[in-house]
Coordinates of C-alpha atoms in Angstrom, one line a residue:
Chain A
M18 CA -265.4 -155.3 -68.2
R19 CA -267.1 -155.0 -71.7
L20 CA -264.2 -153.4 -73.9
A21 CA -266.5 -151.4 -76.3
Q22 CA -269.9 -150.1 -75.1
K23 CA -271.0 -147.9 -77.9
R24 CA -271.2 -148.7 -81.6
S25 CA -268.7 -146.0 -82.7
E26 CA -266.2 -147.6 -80.2
R27 CA -266.7 -151.1 -81.6
I28 CA -266.1 -150.0 -85.2
G29 CA -263.0 -148.2 -83.9
L30 CA -261.6 -151.4 -82.2
W31 CA -262.4 -153.5 -85.3
L32 CA -260.3 -150.8 -87.4
V33 CA -257.6 -151.2 -84.8
S34 CA -257.7 -154.8 -85.0
A35 CA -257.4 -154.7 -88.8
F36 CA -254.3 -152.5 -88.4
M37 CA -252.6 -154.9 -85.9
L38 CA -253.5 -157.9 -88.4
I39 CA -251.7 -156.1 -91.1
L40 CA -248.8 -155.5 -88.8
A41 CA -248.8 -159.2 -87.7
A42 CA -248.8 -160.3 -91.4
S43 CA -245.8 -157.9 -91.8
T44 CA -243.9 -159.9 -89.0
I45 CA -244.8 -163.3 -90.4
Y46 CA -244.7 -162.7 -94.2
P47 CA -240.7 -162.4 -94.4
I48 CA -240.3 -165.7 -92.8
F49 CA -243.0 -167.3 -94.9
F50 CA -241.4 -165.8 -98.1
T51 CA -237.9 -166.9 -97.1
I52 CA -239.1 -170.5 -96.5
S53 CA -241.1 -170.6 -99.7
T54 CA -238.2 -169.3 -101.7
A55 CA -235.8 -171.8 -100.3
L56 CA -238.1 -174.8 -101.5
K57 CA -237.8 -173.3 -105.1
S58 CA -235.2 -174.1 -107.8
T59 CA -233.5 -170.9 -109.1
R60 CA -235.3 -171.3 -112.2
E61 CA -238.6 -171.2 -110.7
F62 CA -237.6 -168.4 -108.2
I63 CA -236.9 -166.2 -111.2
R64 CA -240.1 -167.1 -113.0
H65 CA -242.5 -167.1 -110.3
G66 CA -240.9 -165.3 -107.3
F67 CA -244.0 -164.7 -105.2
S68 CA -246.1 -167.8 -105.7
I69 CA -246.1 -170.8 -103.4
P70 CA -243.6 -173.4 -104.7
T71 CA -245.3 -175.7 -107.4
A72 CA -242.6 -178.3 -107.3
P73 CA -241.0 -178.0 -103.8
T74 CA -237.4 -179.3 -103.8
F75 CA -234.7 -179.6 -101.1
E76 CA -231.9 -179.3 -103.7
K77 CA -230.9 -175.8 -102.1
F78 CA -230.8 -177.3 -98.6
V79 CA -228.4 -180.0 -99.7
T80 CA -226.2 -177.4 -101.6
A81 CA -226.1 -175.5 -98.5
W82 CA -225.2 -178.2 -96.3
T83 CA -222.5 -179.8 -98.4
T84 CA -221.2 -177.2 -100.8
I85 CA -221.1 -174.3 -98.7
K86 CA -220.0 -176.3 -95.8
L87 CA -222.9 -175.2 -93.6
D88 CA -222.6 -178.5 -91.7
A89 CA -219.1 -177.5 -90.3
Y90 CA -220.3 -174.1 -89.6
F91 CA -223.5 -175.5 -87.9
M92 CA -221.2 -177.7 -85.8
N93 CA -219.0 -174.8 -84.8
S94 CA -221.9 -172.8 -83.6
A95 CA -223.2 -175.8 -81.6
I96 CA -219.8 -176.3 -79.9
V97 CA -219.3 -172.7 -78.9
T98 CA -223.1 -172.4 -77.8
V99 CA -222.5 -175.5 -75.7
I100 CA -219.5 -174.1 -74.1
G101 CA -220.9 -170.7 -73.5
V102 CA -224.3 -171.9 -72.0
T103 CA -222.3 -174.5 -69.7
L104 CA -220.0 -171.7 -68.4
V105 CA -222.7 -169.0 -67.8
L106 CA -224.9 -171.5 -65.9
L107 CA -222.0 -172.7 -64.0
V108 CA -220.3 -169.3 -63.3
S109 CA -223.7 -167.4 -62.4
S110 CA -225.2 -170.1 -60.3
L111 CA -222.1 -170.2 -58.1
A112 CA -221.8 -166.5 -57.8
G113 CA -225.5 -165.8 -57.5
Y114 CA -225.6 -168.3 -54.7
A115 CA -222.8 -166.9 -52.8
L116 CA -224.0 -163.3 -53.3
A117 CA -227.4 -163.8 -52.3
Q118 CA -227.1 -166.3 -49.5
M119 CA -223.7 -165.9 -48.0
R120 CA -222.3 -163.0 -45.9
F121 CA -218.8 -161.6 -46.6
R122 CA -216.9 -158.5 -47.0
F123 CA -217.5 -156.3 -50.2
R124 CA -220.4 -158.5 -51.1
K125 CA -222.4 -155.5 -52.3
A126 CA -219.5 -154.0 -54.1
I127 CA -218.8 -157.3 -56.0
Y128 CA -222.5 -157.5 -56.8
F129 CA -222.7 -154.1 -58.5
F130 CA -219.1 -154.4 -60.0
L131 CA -220.3 -157.6 -61.9
L132 CA -223.6 -156.0 -62.8
S133 CA -221.9 -153.0 -64.2
G134 CA -221.1 -155.5 -66.9
L135 CA -224.5 -155.0 -68.4
M136 CA -223.8 -151.6 -69.1
I137 CA -220.6 -152.0 -71.0
P138 CA -221.3 -152.7 -74.7
V139 CA -218.9 -155.3 -76.5
Q140 CA -218.2 -152.6 -79.0
V141 CA -216.5 -150.4 -76.5
V142 CA -214.0 -153.0 -75.3
M143 CA -213.5 -154.5 -78.6
V144 CA -210.0 -153.1 -79.5
P145 CA -208.1 -154.2 -76.1
L146 CA -210.3 -157.3 -76.2
F147 CA -208.8 -158.5 -79.4
R148 CA -205.2 -158.1 -78.0
I149 CA -206.3 -160.1 -75.0
I150 CA -207.7 -162.8 -77.2
V151 CA -204.3 -162.8 -79.2
E152 CA -202.1 -162.9 -76.1
L153 CA -204.0 -165.6 -74.4
G154 CA -203.8 -167.8 -77.7
M155 CA -207.5 -167.7 -78.1
L156 CA -207.6 -166.6 -81.6
N157 CA -209.1 -169.1 -84.1
S158 CA -210.2 -171.2 -80.9
R159 CA -213.9 -172.3 -80.6
V160 CA -213.1 -172.9 -76.8
G161 CA -211.8 -169.4 -76.6
L162 CA -215.1 -168.0 -78.2
G163 CA -217.1 -170.1 -75.7
I164 CA -215.2 -168.6 -72.8
L165 CA -215.8 -165.1 -74.2
Y166 CA -219.6 -165.9 -74.3
G167 CA -219.3 -167.0 -70.9
A168 CA -217.6 -163.7 -69.9
F169 CA -220.2 -161.5 -71.6
F170 CA -223.3 -163.3 -70.9
S171 CA -222.8 -164.2 -67.2
P172 CA -223.6 -160.7 -65.7
F173 CA -227.1 -161.1 -66.7
G174 CA -226.9 -164.6 -65.4
I175 CA -225.8 -163.5 -62.0
Y176 CA -228.7 -160.9 -61.9
L177 CA -231.0 -163.5 -62.5
T178 CA -229.8 -166.1 -60.3
S179 CA -229.0 -164.0 -57.4
S180 CA -232.4 -162.4 -57.4
Y181 CA -233.9 -165.8 -57.4
F182 CA -231.5 -167.2 -54.7
A183 CA -232.3 -164.2 -52.5
S184 CA -236.0 -165.4 -52.2
I185 CA -234.9 -168.7 -50.9
P186 CA -234.9 -168.5 -46.9
R187 CA -231.4 -168.6 -45.4
E188 CA -232.7 -171.0 -42.7
L189 CA -232.6 -173.8 -45.4
S190 CA -228.9 -173.7 -45.9
E191 CA -228.5 -172.9 -41.9
A192 CA -230.3 -176.2 -41.3
A193 CA -228.2 -178.0 -43.6
K194 CA -225.0 -176.8 -42.3
V195 CA -226.2 -177.9 -38.9
D196 CA -226.6 -181.3 -40.2
G197 CA -223.1 -181.4 -41.4
A198 CA -223.4 -180.4 -45.1
S199 CA -220.5 -178.7 -46.8
Y200 CA -221.0 -175.5 -48.7
W201 CA -220.4 -177.5 -51.9
Q202 CA -223.0 -180.0 -51.0
I203 CA -225.7 -177.3 -50.1
Y204 CA -224.9 -175.8 -53.5
R205 CA -225.1 -178.9 -55.5
L206 CA -227.9 -180.8 -53.6
I207 CA -230.1 -178.0 -52.5
M208 CA -229.6 -174.8 -54.2
L209 CA -229.1 -176.3 -57.9
P210 CA -232.3 -178.4 -57.8
L211 CA -234.2 -175.4 -56.3
A212 CA -233.0 -173.1 -58.9
R213 CA -234.0 -175.3 -61.8
P214 CA -236.6 -173.1 -63.2
V215 CA -234.5 -170.0 -63.4
L216 CA -231.4 -172.0 -64.8
I217 CA -233.6 -173.4 -67.7
T218 CA -234.7 -169.8 -68.4
L219 CA -231.3 -168.7 -68.3
G220 CA -230.0 -171.5 -70.4
I221 CA -232.4 -170.9 -73.0
L222 CA -231.9 -167.1 -73.2
T223 CA -228.1 -167.4 -73.3
T224 CA -228.4 -170.2 -76.1
L225 CA -230.1 -167.6 -78.1
S226 CA -227.4 -164.9 -77.5
C227 CA -224.6 -167.3 -78.2
W228 CA -226.2 -168.8 -81.4
N229 CA -227.2 -165.3 -82.8
D230 CA -223.8 -163.6 -81.9
V231 CA -221.8 -162.1 -84.8
L232 CA -219.5 -159.5 -83.4
L233 CA -217.4 -161.7 -81.0
S234 CA -217.4 -164.4 -83.4
L235 CA -215.9 -162.2 -86.1
L236 CA -213.4 -161.1 -83.7
V237 CA -212.1 -164.5 -82.5
L238 CA -212.6 -166.9 -85.4
Q239 CA -210.7 -165.4 -88.3
D240 CA -210.0 -168.7 -90.2
D241 CA -213.2 -170.5 -89.2
R242 CA -216.7 -169.4 -89.1
T243 CA -219.9 -169.7 -87.0
L244 CA -223.2 -170.2 -88.7
M245 CA -224.3 -166.8 -88.4
V246 CA -220.9 -165.4 -89.9
G247 CA -221.1 -168.0 -92.5
I248 CA -224.6 -167.0 -93.5
A249 CA -223.4 -163.3 -93.5
S250 CA -220.5 -164.1 -96.0
L251 CA -222.8 -165.5 -98.3
R252 CA -223.6 -162.0 -99.9
G253 CA -220.3 -161.9 -101.9
E254 CA -219.9 -165.4 -103.2
Y255 CA -223.3 -166.9 -103.5
G256 CA -225.5 -163.5 -103.2
A257 CA -227.1 -164.0 -106.7
D258 CA -228.6 -167.3 -106.0
I259 CA -231.4 -166.2 -103.9
P260 CA -233.0 -169.5 -103.2
L261 CA -229.8 -170.8 -101.8
V262 CA -229.3 -167.7 -99.5
A263 CA -232.8 -168.4 -98.4
A264 CA -232.2 -172.1 -97.5
C265 CA -229.2 -170.9 -95.7
V266 CA -231.2 -168.5 -93.5
V267 CA -233.9 -171.2 -92.9
I268 CA -231.2 -173.5 -91.6
G269 CA -229.8 -170.8 -89.3
A270 CA -233.1 -169.9 -88.0
A271 CA -234.6 -173.3 -87.5
P272 CA -233.1 -174.0 -84.1
V273 CA -234.2 -170.7 -82.6
I274 CA -237.5 -171.0 -84.1
A275 CA -237.9 -174.4 -82.5
I276 CA -236.7 -173.2 -79.3
F277 CA -239.2 -170.3 -79.6
L278 CA -242.3 -172.4 -80.3
I279 CA -241.3 -175.0 -77.3
F280 CA -240.3 -172.5 -74.7
Q281 CA -242.2 -169.4 -75.6
K282 CA -243.5 -168.8 -72.0
K283 CA -239.9 -169.4 -70.5
I284 CA -238.4 -166.9 -73.0
L285 CA -240.8 -164.1 -72.5
G286 CA -240.9 -164.6 -68.8
G287 CA -237.1 -164.5 -68.7
I288 CA -236.9 -161.3 -70.9
M289 CA -239.7 -159.6 -68.7
V290 CA -237.6 -160.3 -65.3
G291 CA -234.4 -159.0 -67.2
S292 CA -236.1 -156.0 -68.5
V293 CA -236.9 -154.6 -65.1
K294 CA -233.2 -153.9 -64.6
G295 CA -232.4 -153.3 -68.2
Chain B
M25 CA -217.7 -168.0 -39.8
R26 CA -214.3 -167.5 -41.4
N27 CA -214.9 -170.7 -43.3
E28 CA -218.0 -169.1 -44.9
R29 CA -216.0 -166.2 -46.1
V30 CA -213.5 -168.1 -47.8
V31 CA -216.0 -170.3 -49.6
A32 CA -218.0 -167.2 -50.7
Y33 CA -214.9 -165.8 -52.3
L34 CA -214.1 -169.1 -54.1
F35 CA -217.7 -169.2 -55.4
V36 CA -217.6 -165.8 -56.7
L37 CA -214.0 -166.0 -58.1
P38 CA -214.9 -167.7 -61.5
A39 CA -217.4 -164.8 -62.2
L40 CA -215.0 -162.1 -61.2
G41 CA -212.2 -163.6 -62.9
L42 CA -213.9 -163.8 -66.2
F43 CA -215.3 -160.3 -65.8
L44 CA -212.0 -158.7 -64.9
V45 CA -210.0 -160.2 -67.7
F46 CA -212.5 -159.8 -70.6
R47 CA -214.4 -156.7 -69.7
F48 CA -213.0 -154.5 -67.1
F49 CA -209.4 -154.9 -68.1
P50 CA -210.2 -154.1 -71.7
L51 CA -212.3 -151.1 -70.6
V52 CA -209.4 -149.6 -68.6
A53 CA -206.8 -150.5 -71.2
G54 CA -209.0 -149.2 -74.0
S55 CA -209.2 -145.7 -72.3
V56 CA -205.3 -145.6 -72.2
Y57 CA -205.0 -146.8 -76.0
A58 CA -207.3 -143.9 -76.7
F59 CA -204.3 -141.6 -76.3
T60 CA -202.0 -143.6 -78.3
D61 CA -201.5 -144.0 -82.1
W62 CA -201.4 -147.8 -81.7
N63 CA -201.9 -149.7 -85.1
G64 CA -201.7 -153.3 -83.6
I65 CA -198.2 -153.9 -84.7
A66 CA -195.8 -151.3 -83.8
D67 CA -195.3 -150.1 -80.2
A68 CA -197.9 -147.5 -79.0
R69 CA -196.8 -144.0 -78.9
W70 CA -198.4 -141.6 -76.5
I71 CA -200.1 -138.6 -78.6
G72 CA -202.3 -137.2 -75.9
L73 CA -205.6 -136.0 -77.2
A74 CA -204.7 -135.9 -80.9
N75 CA -207.3 -138.8 -81.7
F76 CA -210.1 -136.9 -80.1
R77 CA -209.0 -133.6 -81.8
E78 CA -209.2 -135.7 -85.2
L79 CA -212.4 -137.0 -84.2
I80 CA -214.0 -133.7 -84.2
F81 CA -212.9 -132.8 -87.6
D82 CA -213.3 -136.4 -89.0
P83 CA -216.0 -136.1 -91.8
V84 CA -216.8 -139.9 -91.4
F85 CA -217.3 -139.6 -87.7
R86 CA -219.5 -136.6 -88.2
D87 CA -221.5 -138.5 -90.8
T88 CA -221.9 -141.3 -88.3
M89 CA -223.0 -138.9 -85.6
R90 CA -225.4 -137.3 -87.9
N91 CA -226.8 -140.8 -88.9
T92 CA -227.1 -141.7 -85.1
A93 CA -229.0 -138.3 -84.5
W94 CA -231.5 -139.1 -87.3
V95 CA -231.9 -142.6 -85.7
I96 CA -232.6 -141.2 -82.2
L97 CA -235.3 -139.0 -83.8
S98 CA -237.2 -141.9 -84.9
L99 CA -237.3 -142.8 -81.0
P100 CA -241.2 -141.9 -80.8
I101 CA -241.9 -144.7 -83.3
W102 CA -239.8 -147.3 -81.5
V103 CA -241.7 -146.4 -78.4
G104 CA -245.1 -145.1 -79.4
L105 CA -246.1 -148.0 -81.7
P106 CA -245.3 -150.8 -79.2
L107 CA -247.0 -148.8 -76.4
L108 CA -250.4 -148.5 -78.3
L109 CA -250.2 -152.4 -79.7
A110 CA -249.5 -153.4 -76.0
V111 CA -252.7 -151.4 -74.6
F112 CA -254.7 -152.8 -77.4
I113 CA -253.6 -156.4 -76.7
H114 CA -254.1 -155.7 -73.0
L115 CA -257.6 -154.5 -73.5
G116 CA -258.4 -157.6 -75.4
V117 CA -258.9 -156.1 -79.0
P118 CA -260.2 -159.0 -81.3
G119 CA -257.5 -161.4 -82.1
A120 CA -255.2 -160.3 -79.2
P121 CA -253.7 -163.6 -78.5
F122 CA -252.7 -164.2 -82.0
F123 CA -251.0 -160.8 -82.3
R124 CA -249.1 -161.4 -79.2
A125 CA -247.4 -164.4 -80.5
A126 CA -246.9 -162.8 -84.0
Y127 CA -245.3 -159.7 -82.6
F128 CA -242.9 -161.6 -80.1
F129 CA -241.7 -163.9 -82.9
P130 CA -238.8 -161.9 -84.3
I131 CA -237.3 -161.4 -80.9
V132 CA -235.4 -164.7 -81.3
L133 CA -234.1 -164.1 -84.7
S134 CA -230.4 -162.9 -85.0
S135 CA -229.7 -159.6 -86.9
I136 CA -228.0 -161.7 -89.7
I137 CA -231.1 -163.7 -90.3
I138 CA -233.4 -160.6 -90.2
G139 CA -230.9 -158.7 -92.3
T140 CA -230.5 -161.4 -95.0
M141 CA -234.2 -161.8 -95.3
F142 CA -234.8 -158.3 -95.8
S143 CA -231.9 -158.0 -98.2
I144 CA -233.8 -160.3 -100.5
I145 CA -237.0 -158.5 -99.9
M146 CA -235.7 -155.1 -100.5
R147 CA -233.4 -155.7 -103.3
F148 CA -233.9 -153.7 -106.2
D149 CA -235.8 -156.6 -108.1
G150 CA -237.3 -157.9 -104.7
S151 CA -240.6 -158.4 -103.6
L152 CA -241.3 -154.7 -102.2
N153 CA -240.6 -153.2 -105.2
Q154 CA -242.7 -155.8 -107.1
L155 CA -245.6 -154.7 -104.8
F156 CA -244.8 -151.0 -105.5
I157 CA -245.0 -151.8 -109.3
L158 CA -248.2 -153.7 -108.8
L159 CA -249.7 -150.5 -107.0
G160 CA -248.4 -148.6 -109.9
L161 CA -245.5 -146.5 -107.9
E162 CA -242.0 -146.1 -109.0
P163 CA -239.6 -148.8 -107.9
V164 CA -237.0 -147.6 -105.2
D165 CA -233.6 -148.7 -104.6
W166 CA -234.2 -149.2 -100.9
L167 CA -230.7 -150.0 -99.8
G168 CA -228.6 -148.6 -102.5
D169 CA -230.0 -145.1 -102.7
Q170 CA -228.5 -142.4 -100.3
R171 CA -231.9 -141.2 -99.4
F172 CA -233.5 -144.2 -98.5
A173 CA -230.8 -146.7 -97.1
L174 CA -230.9 -145.4 -93.6
I175 CA -234.6 -145.2 -93.5
S176 CA -234.7 -148.8 -94.7
V177 CA -232.2 -150.0 -92.2
V178 CA -233.9 -148.4 -89.3
S179 CA -237.5 -149.6 -90.5
V180 CA -236.0 -153.2 -90.3
A181 CA -234.6 -152.5 -86.8
I182 CA -237.9 -151.3 -85.6
W183 CA -239.2 -154.4 -87.0
A184 CA -236.7 -156.6 -85.1
H185 CA -237.2 -154.9 -81.9
F186 CA -240.7 -153.8 -81.6
G187 CA -242.0 -157.1 -80.1
M188 CA -239.4 -156.6 -77.2
N189 CA -241.0 -153.3 -76.3
V190 CA -244.5 -154.7 -76.6
L191 CA -243.5 -157.3 -74.1
I192 CA -242.1 -154.7 -71.5
F193 CA -245.1 -152.6 -71.8
L194 CA -247.4 -155.6 -71.2
S195 CA -245.6 -156.4 -68.3
G196 CA -246.2 -152.9 -67.1
L197 CA -249.9 -153.0 -68.1
S198 CA -250.4 -156.2 -65.9
A199 CA -249.9 -153.9 -62.8
V200 CA -252.5 -151.2 -63.7
P201 CA -255.6 -152.2 -61.4
P202 CA -258.5 -153.1 -63.6
E203 CA -260.7 -151.2 -61.1
I204 CA -259.7 -147.9 -62.3
I205 CA -260.6 -148.6 -65.8
D206 CA -264.0 -150.1 -64.6
A207 CA -264.7 -147.0 -62.6
A208 CA -263.8 -144.6 -65.2
R209 CA -266.1 -146.5 -67.5
V210 CA -269.0 -146.3 -65.1
D211 CA -268.3 -142.7 -64.8
G212 CA -268.9 -142.3 -68.4
A213 CA -265.6 -142.2 -70.0
N214 CA -265.4 -143.5 -73.6
L215 CA -262.6 -146.0 -74.7
W216 CA -260.2 -143.5 -76.2
Q217 CA -260.4 -141.2 -73.1
V218 CA -259.7 -144.4 -70.9
I219 CA -256.6 -145.1 -73.1
F220 CA -255.3 -141.7 -73.4
R221 CA -256.1 -140.2 -70.2
I222 CA -255.9 -143.0 -67.8
I223 CA -253.9 -145.9 -69.0
I224 CA -250.9 -144.3 -70.8
P225 CA -250.4 -141.6 -68.1
M226 CA -250.2 -144.4 -65.6
L227 CA -247.4 -146.1 -67.8
R228 CA -245.2 -143.0 -67.8
P229 CA -242.3 -144.5 -65.9
I230 CA -242.3 -147.5 -68.1
V231 CA -242.4 -145.4 -71.2
E232 CA -239.3 -143.6 -69.9
F233 CA -237.7 -146.8 -69.2
V234 CA -238.3 -148.1 -72.5
A235 CA -237.2 -144.8 -74.2
V236 CA -233.9 -145.3 -72.4
I237 CA -233.4 -148.8 -73.2
T238 CA -234.3 -148.3 -76.7
M239 CA -231.9 -145.6 -77.1
I240 CA -229.0 -147.7 -75.9
T241 CA -230.3 -150.4 -78.2
V242 CA -230.2 -147.9 -81.0
V243 CA -226.4 -146.9 -80.6
T244 CA -225.1 -150.4 -79.7
S245 CA -227.0 -153.2 -81.6
M246 CA -227.5 -152.2 -85.2
F247 CA -224.1 -153.7 -86.1
G248 CA -225.4 -157.0 -87.6
L249 CA -228.1 -155.4 -89.7
I250 CA -225.8 -152.6 -91.0
Y251 CA -223.1 -155.4 -91.7
I252 CA -225.3 -157.6 -93.8
M253 CA -227.8 -155.2 -95.4
T254 CA -225.7 -152.1 -96.6
G255 CA -222.0 -152.4 -95.3
G256 CA -222.6 -149.0 -94.2
G257 CA -223.2 -147.6 -97.5
P258 CA -223.9 -146.1 -99.9
G259 CA -221.0 -143.9 -99.0
T260 CA -221.4 -143.4 -95.3
A261 CA -225.2 -143.2 -95.4
T262 CA -225.7 -146.1 -92.8
Y263 CA -222.6 -145.7 -90.7
M264 CA -223.4 -146.0 -86.9
P265 CA -220.8 -145.8 -84.1
E266 CA -220.0 -149.4 -83.5
F267 CA -219.9 -150.1 -87.4
L268 CA -217.2 -147.4 -87.5
I269 CA -215.2 -148.7 -84.6
W270 CA -215.2 -152.1 -86.1
L271 CA -214.1 -150.6 -89.4
M272 CA -211.3 -148.7 -87.8
Q273 CA -209.7 -151.5 -85.8
G274 CA -210.4 -154.3 -88.2
E275 CA -209.9 -152.8 -91.8
S276 CA -207.7 -149.7 -91.1
N277 CA -205.7 -151.0 -88.3
R278 CA -206.3 -147.8 -86.4
L279 CA -206.6 -149.2 -83.0
G280 CA -205.7 -146.1 -80.9
Y281 CA -208.3 -144.0 -83.0
A282 CA -210.9 -146.8 -82.6
A283 CA -210.3 -146.8 -78.8
A284 CA -210.9 -143.0 -78.7
M285 CA -214.4 -143.6 -80.6
S286 CA -215.1 -146.2 -78.1
I287 CA -214.6 -143.9 -75.2
V288 CA -216.9 -141.4 -77.0
L289 CA -219.6 -144.3 -77.3
F290 CA -219.1 -145.4 -73.8
A291 CA -219.3 -141.9 -72.5
F292 CA -222.7 -141.4 -74.3
V293 CA -224.1 -144.9 -73.3
G294 CA -223.0 -144.1 -69.8
C295 CA -225.0 -140.9 -69.7
I296 CA -228.1 -142.7 -70.7
G297 CA -227.4 -145.3 -68.1
V298 CA -227.1 -142.4 -65.4
V299 CA -230.5 -141.2 -66.5
Q300 CA -231.9 -144.6 -66.2
I301 CA -230.5 -145.3 -62.7
R302 CA -232.0 -142.0 -61.6
M303 CA -235.5 -143.1 -62.9
M304 CA -235.3 -146.2 -61.3
R305 CA -234.4 -144.7 -58.2
R306 CA -237.2 -142.3 -58.3
E307 CA -239.6 -145.2 -58.8
W308 CA -238.3 -146.8 -55.6
E309 CA -239.0 -143.7 -53.5

């Protein structure tokens, strides 16, 4: 189909395109501006706030990494993200397999009960959750925060994995059972390899959720900080040193931007599947 | 097949355990706390509906609700802009692949990153005001002025989320049969008629769906932006429900009261959720 047939339509489309270009520039510009600011010294930023850095320097990155202890925060974020993602992958692949491929009482009820988790926002359970965190000795514990991520992000994972496992014919595991395989072996040797694509997507999306989280992290780690909370707290102490703040932002965003550029298709595909259910 | 049943329960158990302890139980406990004056230290005392009664007359809560209402009024922008963008990308406007990538990009950034970037840009001496001065306009205190703070935060929230909605609309558009568009063209419909009379009406269920999930997003995921950009201020100009709950339980130690607010928020989200399920069911039929 030729999109624009008449001259007036063609002009209209170019106008739309121009508007969309401005919009695209406005999504890219803040990131570009932040990176260029991070590469400036404080003095250069004050003198030439908007030009491209004339003498790019990594001085602010070094300060951010060492003086502000961003290295420790980065490590914290990496640890809680790894624990959270591992837990989500394990818990949702097990539950997704059972819910989609096995027959047992209350199967449907359990499925909908778990999915209702998608409808409970963190804020709503924040108050009692804090008490549970304290009682279970999870306060200020990175492992504890990782477990919380596992609890909060696995309902989406269960939805994703169970709808994937449901598309695998049950005859496959029946045949393996006849050959003497245990349920664990079927899960480990047949289901997990088959589910690889969906598990990769789930892993990436969960990585983004854990890495970007603020609310749970503020709740659990009160003495220590994750990277996002560390960046959020710059406002007070270092707020005046704009290039330094910008450098911290670049450090915090670099991993997710890298993930986006590498796995763009997987991320967008996963969000599309997830958005169908909400 | 008794064996299968036992194994199935074992496989579901970790998910169920995590869910019960960290999500379901807090939800139940929260609805009990809402009727107490618990402050986190002393024993909770049952005070009936007093928290809810206080809510009605609490000026801060009222301000928060007013802000929420204003933000919900901006819903047509949250939905309409992505809809039009998605349609034009789908139709292959010049530069479409580039726009696609550029619009999706902010989806992966956290609210802290986005909030910090825009705090720098929207500072009184930031680049936005420099641009204003360049254009001969009065500089505006975007985040510090009562009249502009909420608009500024909402604009940034739209910036952060619109790519997501474009994505959902694009997945809906892929289900629109191209033959229908071709047929309309053959019958002499112009481009704008095709867009507004054929494509957008066909997307109606998805428009409703996006409106609902965006509404939930608006009331439950602006915490990070508010926390970093305005801290709720100036005054109560940018208070949103979740921010207020966090404030009450963290800084004021009024956990019972915060739980009561949570119940109200959950009821609101629950109502939207029911509408959403209704819509999805209608789609199935």
